[in-house]
N, CA, C and O atoms as a Tinker XYZ file with bonds, in Angstrom:
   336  protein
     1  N     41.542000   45.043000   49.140000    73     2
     2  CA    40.512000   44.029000   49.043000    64     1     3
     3  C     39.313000   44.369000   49.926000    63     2     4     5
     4  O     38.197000   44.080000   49.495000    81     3
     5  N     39.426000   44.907000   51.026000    73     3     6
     6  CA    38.245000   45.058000   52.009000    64     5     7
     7  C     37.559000   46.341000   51.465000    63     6     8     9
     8  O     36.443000   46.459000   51.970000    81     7
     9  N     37.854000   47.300000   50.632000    73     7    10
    10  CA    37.210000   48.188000   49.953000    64     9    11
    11  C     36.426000   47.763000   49.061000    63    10    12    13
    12  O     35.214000   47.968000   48.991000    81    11
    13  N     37.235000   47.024000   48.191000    73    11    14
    14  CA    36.186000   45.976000   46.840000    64    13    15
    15  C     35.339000   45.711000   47.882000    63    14    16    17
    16  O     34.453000   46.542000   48.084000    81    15
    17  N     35.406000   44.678000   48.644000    73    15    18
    18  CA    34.434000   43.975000   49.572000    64    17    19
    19  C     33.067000   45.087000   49.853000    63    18    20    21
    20  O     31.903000   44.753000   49.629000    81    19
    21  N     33.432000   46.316000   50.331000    73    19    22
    22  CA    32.717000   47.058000   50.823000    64    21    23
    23  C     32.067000   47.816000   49.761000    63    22    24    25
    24  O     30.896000   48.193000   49.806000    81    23
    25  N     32.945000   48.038000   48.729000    73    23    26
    26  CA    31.429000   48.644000   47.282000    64    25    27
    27  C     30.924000   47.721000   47.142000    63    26    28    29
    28  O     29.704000   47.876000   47.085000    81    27
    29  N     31.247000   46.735000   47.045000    73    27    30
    30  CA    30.304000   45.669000   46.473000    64    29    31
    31  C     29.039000   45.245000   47.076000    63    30    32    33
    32  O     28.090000   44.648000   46.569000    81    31
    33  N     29.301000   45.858000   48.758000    73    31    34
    34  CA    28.238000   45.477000   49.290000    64    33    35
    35  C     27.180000   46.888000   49.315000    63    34    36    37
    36  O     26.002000   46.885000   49.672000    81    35
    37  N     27.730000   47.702000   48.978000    73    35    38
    38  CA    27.352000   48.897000   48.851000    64    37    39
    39  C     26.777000   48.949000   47.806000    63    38    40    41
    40  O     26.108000   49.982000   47.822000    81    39
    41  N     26.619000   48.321000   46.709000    73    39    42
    42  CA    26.345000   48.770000   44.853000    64    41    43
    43  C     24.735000   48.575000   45.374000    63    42    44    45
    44  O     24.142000   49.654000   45.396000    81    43
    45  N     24.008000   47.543000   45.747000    73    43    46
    46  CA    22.496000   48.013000   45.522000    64    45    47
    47  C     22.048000   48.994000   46.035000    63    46    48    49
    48  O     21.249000   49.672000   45.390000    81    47
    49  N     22.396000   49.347000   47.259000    73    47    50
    50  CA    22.160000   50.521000   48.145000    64    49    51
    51  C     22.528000   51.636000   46.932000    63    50    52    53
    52  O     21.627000   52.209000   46.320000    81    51
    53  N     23.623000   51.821000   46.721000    73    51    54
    54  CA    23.985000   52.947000   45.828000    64    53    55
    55  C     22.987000   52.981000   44.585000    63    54    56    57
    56  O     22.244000   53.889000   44.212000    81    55
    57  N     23.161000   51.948000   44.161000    73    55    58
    58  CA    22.393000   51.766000   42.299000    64    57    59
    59  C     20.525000   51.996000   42.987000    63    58    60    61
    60  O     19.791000   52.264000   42.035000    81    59
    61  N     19.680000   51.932000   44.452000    73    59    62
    62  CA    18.807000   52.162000   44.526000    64    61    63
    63  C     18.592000   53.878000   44.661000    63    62    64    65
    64  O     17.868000   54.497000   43.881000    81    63
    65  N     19.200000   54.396000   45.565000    73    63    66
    66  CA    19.588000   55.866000   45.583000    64    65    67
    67  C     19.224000   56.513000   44.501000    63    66    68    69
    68  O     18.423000   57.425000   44.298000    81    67
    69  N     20.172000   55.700000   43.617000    73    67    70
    70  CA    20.772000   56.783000   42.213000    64    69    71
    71  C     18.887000   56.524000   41.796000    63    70    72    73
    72  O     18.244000   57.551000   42.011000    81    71
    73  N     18.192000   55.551000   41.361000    73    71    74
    74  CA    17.207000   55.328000   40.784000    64    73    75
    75  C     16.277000   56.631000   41.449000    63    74    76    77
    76  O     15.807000   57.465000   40.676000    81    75
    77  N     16.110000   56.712000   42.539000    73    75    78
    78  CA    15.531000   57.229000   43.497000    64    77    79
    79  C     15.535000   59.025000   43.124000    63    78    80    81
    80  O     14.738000   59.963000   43.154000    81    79
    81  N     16.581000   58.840000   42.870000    73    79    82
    82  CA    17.241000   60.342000   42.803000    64    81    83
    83  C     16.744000   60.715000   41.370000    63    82    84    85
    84  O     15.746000   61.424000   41.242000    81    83
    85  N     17.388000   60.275000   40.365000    73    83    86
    86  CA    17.372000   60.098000   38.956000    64    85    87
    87  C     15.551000   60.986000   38.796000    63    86    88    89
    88  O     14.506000   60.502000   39.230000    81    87
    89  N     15.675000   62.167000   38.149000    73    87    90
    90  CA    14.534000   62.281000   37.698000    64    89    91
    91  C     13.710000   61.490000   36.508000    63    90    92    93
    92  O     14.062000   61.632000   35.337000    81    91
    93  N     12.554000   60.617000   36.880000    73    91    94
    94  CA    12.404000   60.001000   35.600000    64    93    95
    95  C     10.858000   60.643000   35.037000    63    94    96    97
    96  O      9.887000   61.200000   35.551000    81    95
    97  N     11.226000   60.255000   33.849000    73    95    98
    98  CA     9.768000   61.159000   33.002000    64    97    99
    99  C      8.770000   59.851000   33.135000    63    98   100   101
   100  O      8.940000   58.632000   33.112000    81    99
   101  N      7.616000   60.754000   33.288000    73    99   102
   102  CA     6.953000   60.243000   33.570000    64   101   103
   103  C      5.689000   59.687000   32.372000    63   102   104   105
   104  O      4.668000   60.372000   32.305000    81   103
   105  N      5.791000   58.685000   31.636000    73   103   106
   106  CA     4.858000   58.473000   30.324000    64   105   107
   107  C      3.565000   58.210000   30.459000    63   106   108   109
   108  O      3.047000   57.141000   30.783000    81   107
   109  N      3.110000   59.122000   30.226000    73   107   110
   110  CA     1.780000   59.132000   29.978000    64   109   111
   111  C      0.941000   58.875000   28.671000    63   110   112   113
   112  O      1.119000   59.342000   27.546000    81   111
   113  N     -0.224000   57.821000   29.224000    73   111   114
   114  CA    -0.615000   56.810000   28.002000    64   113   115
   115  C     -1.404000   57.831000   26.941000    63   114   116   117
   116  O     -1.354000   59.053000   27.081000    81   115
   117  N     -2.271000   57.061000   25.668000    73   115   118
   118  CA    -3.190000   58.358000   25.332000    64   117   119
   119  C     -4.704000   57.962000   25.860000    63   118   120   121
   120  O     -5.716000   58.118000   25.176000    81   119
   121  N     -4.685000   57.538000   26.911000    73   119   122
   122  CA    -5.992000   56.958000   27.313000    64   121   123
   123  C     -6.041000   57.909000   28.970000    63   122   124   125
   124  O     -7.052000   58.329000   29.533000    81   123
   125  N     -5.161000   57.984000   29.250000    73   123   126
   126  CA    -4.447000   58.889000   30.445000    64   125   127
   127  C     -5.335000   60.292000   29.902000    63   126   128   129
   128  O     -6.471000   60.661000   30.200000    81   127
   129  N     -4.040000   61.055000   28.737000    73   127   130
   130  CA    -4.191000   62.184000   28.224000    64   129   131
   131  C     -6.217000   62.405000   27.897000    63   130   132   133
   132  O     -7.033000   63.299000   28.120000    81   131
   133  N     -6.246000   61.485000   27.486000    73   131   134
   134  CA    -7.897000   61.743000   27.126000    64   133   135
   135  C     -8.411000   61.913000   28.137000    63   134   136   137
   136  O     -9.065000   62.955000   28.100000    81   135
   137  N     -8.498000   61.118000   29.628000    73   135   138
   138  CA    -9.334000   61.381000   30.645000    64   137   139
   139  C     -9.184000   62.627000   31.103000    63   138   140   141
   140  O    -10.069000   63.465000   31.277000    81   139
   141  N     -7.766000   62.746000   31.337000    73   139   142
   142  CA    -7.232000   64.668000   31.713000    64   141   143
   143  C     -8.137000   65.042000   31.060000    63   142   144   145
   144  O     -9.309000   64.777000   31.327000    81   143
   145  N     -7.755000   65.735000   30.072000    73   143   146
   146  CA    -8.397000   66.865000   29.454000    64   145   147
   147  C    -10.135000   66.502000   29.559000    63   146   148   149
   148  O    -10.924000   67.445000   29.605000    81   147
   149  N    -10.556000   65.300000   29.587000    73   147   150
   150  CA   -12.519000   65.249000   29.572000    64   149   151
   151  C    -12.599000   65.907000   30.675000    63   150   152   153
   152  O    -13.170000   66.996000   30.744000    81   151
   153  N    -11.978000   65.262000   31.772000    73   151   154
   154  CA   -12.004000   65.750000   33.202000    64   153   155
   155  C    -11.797000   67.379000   33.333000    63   154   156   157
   156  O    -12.549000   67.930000   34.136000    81   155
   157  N    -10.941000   68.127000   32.691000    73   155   158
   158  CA   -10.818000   69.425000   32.511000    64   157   159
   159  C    -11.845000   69.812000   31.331000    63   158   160   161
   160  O    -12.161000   70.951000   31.674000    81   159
   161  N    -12.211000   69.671000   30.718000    73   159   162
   162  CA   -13.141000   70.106000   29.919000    64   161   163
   163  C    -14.221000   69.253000   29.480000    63   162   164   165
   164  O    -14.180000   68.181000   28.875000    81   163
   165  N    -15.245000   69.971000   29.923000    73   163   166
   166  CA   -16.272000   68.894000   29.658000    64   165   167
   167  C    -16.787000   68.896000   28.203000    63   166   168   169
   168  O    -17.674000   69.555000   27.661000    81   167
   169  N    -16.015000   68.026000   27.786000    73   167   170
   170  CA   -16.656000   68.173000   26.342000    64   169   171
   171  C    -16.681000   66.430000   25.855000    63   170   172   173
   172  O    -16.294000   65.509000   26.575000    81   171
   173  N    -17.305000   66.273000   24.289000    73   171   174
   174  CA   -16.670000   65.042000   23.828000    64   173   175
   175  C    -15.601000   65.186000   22.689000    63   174   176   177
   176  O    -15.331000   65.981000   21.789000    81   175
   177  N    -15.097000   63.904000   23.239000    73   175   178
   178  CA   -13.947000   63.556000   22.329000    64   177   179
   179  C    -14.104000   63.564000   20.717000    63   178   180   181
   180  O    -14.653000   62.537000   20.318000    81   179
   181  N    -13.814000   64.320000   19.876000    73   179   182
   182  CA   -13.690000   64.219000   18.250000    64   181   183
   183  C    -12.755000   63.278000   17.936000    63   182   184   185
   184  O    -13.006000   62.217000   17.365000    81   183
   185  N    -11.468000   63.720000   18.371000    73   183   186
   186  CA   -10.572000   62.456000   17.473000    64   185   187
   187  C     -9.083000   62.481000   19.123000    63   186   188   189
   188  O     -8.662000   63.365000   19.870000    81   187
   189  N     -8.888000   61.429000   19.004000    73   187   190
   190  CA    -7.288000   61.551000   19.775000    64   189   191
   191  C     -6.120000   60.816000   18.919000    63   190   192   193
   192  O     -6.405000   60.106000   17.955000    81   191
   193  N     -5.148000   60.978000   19.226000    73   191   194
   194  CA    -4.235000   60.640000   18.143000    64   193   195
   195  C     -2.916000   61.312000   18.882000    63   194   196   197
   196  O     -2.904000   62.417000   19.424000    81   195
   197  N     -1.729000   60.320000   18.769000    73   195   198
   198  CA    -0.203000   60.459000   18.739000    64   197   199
   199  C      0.446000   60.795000   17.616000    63   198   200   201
   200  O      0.344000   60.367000   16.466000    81   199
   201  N      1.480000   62.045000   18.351000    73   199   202
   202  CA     1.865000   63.065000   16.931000    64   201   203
   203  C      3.281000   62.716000   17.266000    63   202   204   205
   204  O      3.358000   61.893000   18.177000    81   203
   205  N      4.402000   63.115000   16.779000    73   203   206
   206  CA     5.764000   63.333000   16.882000    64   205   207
   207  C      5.837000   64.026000   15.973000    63   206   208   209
   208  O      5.498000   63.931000   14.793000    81   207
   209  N      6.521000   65.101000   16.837000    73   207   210
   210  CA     7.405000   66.091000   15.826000    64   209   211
   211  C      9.032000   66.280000   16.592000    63   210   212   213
   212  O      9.330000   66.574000   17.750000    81   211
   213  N      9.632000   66.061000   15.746000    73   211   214
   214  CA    11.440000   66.217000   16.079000    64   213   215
   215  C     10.864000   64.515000   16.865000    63   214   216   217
   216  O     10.241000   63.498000   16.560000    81   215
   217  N     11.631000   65.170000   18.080000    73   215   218
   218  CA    11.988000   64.041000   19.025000    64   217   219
   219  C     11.183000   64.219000   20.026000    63   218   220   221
   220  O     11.614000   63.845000   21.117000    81   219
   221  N      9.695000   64.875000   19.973000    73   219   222
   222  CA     9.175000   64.892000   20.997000    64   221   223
   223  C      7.818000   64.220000   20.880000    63   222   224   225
   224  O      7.214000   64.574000   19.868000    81   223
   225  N      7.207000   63.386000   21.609000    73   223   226
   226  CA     5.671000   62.886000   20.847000    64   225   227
   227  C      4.992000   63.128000   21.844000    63   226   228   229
   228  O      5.097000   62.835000   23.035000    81   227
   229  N      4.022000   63.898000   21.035000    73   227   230
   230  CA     2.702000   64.481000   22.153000    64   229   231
   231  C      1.529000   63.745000   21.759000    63   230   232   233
   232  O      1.602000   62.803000   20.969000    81   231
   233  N      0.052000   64.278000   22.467000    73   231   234
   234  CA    -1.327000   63.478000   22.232000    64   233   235
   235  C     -1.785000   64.590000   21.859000    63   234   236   237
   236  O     -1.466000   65.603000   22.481000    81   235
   237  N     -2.661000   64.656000   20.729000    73   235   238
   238  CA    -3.233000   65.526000   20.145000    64   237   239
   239  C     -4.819000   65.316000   19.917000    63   238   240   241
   240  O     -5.378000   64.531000   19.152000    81   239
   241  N     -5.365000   66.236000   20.795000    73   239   242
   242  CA    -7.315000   65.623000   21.235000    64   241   243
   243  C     -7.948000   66.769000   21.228000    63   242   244   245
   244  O     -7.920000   67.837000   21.839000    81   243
   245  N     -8.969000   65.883000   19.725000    73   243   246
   246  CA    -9.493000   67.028000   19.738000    64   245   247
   247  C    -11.604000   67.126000   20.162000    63   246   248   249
   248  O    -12.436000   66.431000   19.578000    81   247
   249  N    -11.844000   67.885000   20.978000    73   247   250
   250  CA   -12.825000   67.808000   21.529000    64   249   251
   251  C    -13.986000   68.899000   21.083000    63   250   252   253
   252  O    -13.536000   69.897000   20.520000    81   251
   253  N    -15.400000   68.842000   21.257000    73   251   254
   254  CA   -16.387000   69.627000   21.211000    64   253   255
   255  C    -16.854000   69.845000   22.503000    63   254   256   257
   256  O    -17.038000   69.041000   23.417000    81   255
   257  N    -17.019000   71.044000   22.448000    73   255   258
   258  CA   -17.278000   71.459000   24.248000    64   257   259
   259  C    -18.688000   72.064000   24.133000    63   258   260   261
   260  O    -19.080000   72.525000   23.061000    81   259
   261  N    -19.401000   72.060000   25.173000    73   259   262
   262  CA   -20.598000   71.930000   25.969000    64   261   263
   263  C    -21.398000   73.080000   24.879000    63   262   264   265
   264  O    -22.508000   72.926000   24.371000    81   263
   265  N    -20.307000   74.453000   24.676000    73   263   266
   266  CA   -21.167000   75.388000   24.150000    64   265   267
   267  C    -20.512000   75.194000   22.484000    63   266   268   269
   268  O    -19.877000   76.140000   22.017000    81   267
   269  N    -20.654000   74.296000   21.893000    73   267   270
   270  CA   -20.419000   73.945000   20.730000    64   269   271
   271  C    -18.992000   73.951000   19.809000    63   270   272   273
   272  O    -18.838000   73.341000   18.752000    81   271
   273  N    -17.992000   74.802000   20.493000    73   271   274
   274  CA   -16.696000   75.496000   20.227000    64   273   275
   275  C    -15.602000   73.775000   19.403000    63   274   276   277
   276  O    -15.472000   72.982000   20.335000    81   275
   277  N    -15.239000   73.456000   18.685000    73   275   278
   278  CA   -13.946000   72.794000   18.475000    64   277   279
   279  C    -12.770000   73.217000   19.206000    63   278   280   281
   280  O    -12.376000   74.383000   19.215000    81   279
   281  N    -12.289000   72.395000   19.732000    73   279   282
   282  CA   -11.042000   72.899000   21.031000    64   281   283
   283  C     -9.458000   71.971000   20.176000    63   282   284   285
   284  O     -9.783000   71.735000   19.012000    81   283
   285  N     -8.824000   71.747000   20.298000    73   283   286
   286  CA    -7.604000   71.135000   20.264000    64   285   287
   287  C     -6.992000   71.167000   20.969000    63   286   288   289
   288  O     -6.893000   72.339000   21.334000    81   287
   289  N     -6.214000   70.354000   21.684000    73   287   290
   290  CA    -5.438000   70.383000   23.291000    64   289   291
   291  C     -3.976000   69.368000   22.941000    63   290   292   293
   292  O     -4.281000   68.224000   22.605000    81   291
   293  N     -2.820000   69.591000   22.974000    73   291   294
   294  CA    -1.583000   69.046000   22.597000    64   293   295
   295  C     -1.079000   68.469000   23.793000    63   294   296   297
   296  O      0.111000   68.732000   23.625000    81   295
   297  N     -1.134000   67.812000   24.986000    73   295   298
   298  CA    -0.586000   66.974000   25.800000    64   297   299
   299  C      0.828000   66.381000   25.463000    63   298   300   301
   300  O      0.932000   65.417000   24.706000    81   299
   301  N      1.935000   66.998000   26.059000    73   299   302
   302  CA     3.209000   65.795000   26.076000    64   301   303
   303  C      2.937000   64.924000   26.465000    63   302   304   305
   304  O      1.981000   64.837000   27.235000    81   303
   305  N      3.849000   63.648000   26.006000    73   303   306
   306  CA     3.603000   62.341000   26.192000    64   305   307
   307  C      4.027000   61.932000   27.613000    63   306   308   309
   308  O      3.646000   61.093000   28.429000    81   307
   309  N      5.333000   63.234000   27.544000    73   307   310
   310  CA     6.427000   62.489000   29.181000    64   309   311
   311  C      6.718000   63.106000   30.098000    63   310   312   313
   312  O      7.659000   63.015000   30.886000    81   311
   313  N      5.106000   64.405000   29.942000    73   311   314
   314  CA     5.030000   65.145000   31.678000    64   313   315
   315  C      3.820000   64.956000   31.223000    63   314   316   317
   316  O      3.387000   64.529000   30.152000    81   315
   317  N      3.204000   65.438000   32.446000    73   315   318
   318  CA     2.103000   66.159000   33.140000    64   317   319
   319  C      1.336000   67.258000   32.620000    63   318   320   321
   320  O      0.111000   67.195000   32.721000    81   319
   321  N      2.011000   68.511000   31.939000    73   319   322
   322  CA     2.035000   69.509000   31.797000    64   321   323
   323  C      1.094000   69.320000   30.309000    63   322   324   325
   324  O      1.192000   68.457000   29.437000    81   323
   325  N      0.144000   70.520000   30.428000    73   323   326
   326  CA    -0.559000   70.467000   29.220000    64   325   327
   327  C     -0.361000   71.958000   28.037000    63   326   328   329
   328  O     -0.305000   73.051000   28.600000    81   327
   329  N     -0.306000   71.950000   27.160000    73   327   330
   330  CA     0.243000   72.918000   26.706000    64   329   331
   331  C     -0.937000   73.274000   25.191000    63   330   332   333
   332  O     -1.156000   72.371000   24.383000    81   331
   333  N     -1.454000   74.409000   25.058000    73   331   334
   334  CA    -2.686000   74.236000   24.287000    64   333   335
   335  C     -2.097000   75.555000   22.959000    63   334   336
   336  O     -2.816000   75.827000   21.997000    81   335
């Protein structure tokens, strides 16, 4: 009984940890993704738009840059990481 007693007093402590620990992805909006990339490339925005393919949904923005070029830039939705 004094063990029960003692997880029990233990479970938020534990269940905060675990949260803590727990890598969580991080979702990124498409209003997010748009500022990134303006901010990295100075261009304007043509079109932005949410894609899924399989099980993964990215932001797909597509921009005109300074020296006239069409760019396309694929942003995951649930890192950071930009992938072109």
């Amino acid at each position: 009984m004094q063990s029960q007693a003692y997880l029990l007093r233990c479970f938020p402590v534990l269940i905060a940890l675990a949260a803590i620990s727990a890598p969580a992805a991080a979702q990124l909006s498409l209003e997010d993704a748009v500022e990134q990339v303006q901010q990295e490339i100075q261009g304007r925005v043509l079109k932005a738009e949410e894609v899924t393919i399989g099980k993964k949904k990215l932001y797909r923005i597509k921009l005109l840059t300074r020296d006239g070029r069409v760019q396309v830039v694929k942003i995951p939705a649930d890192e950071n990481k930009e992938s072109r």
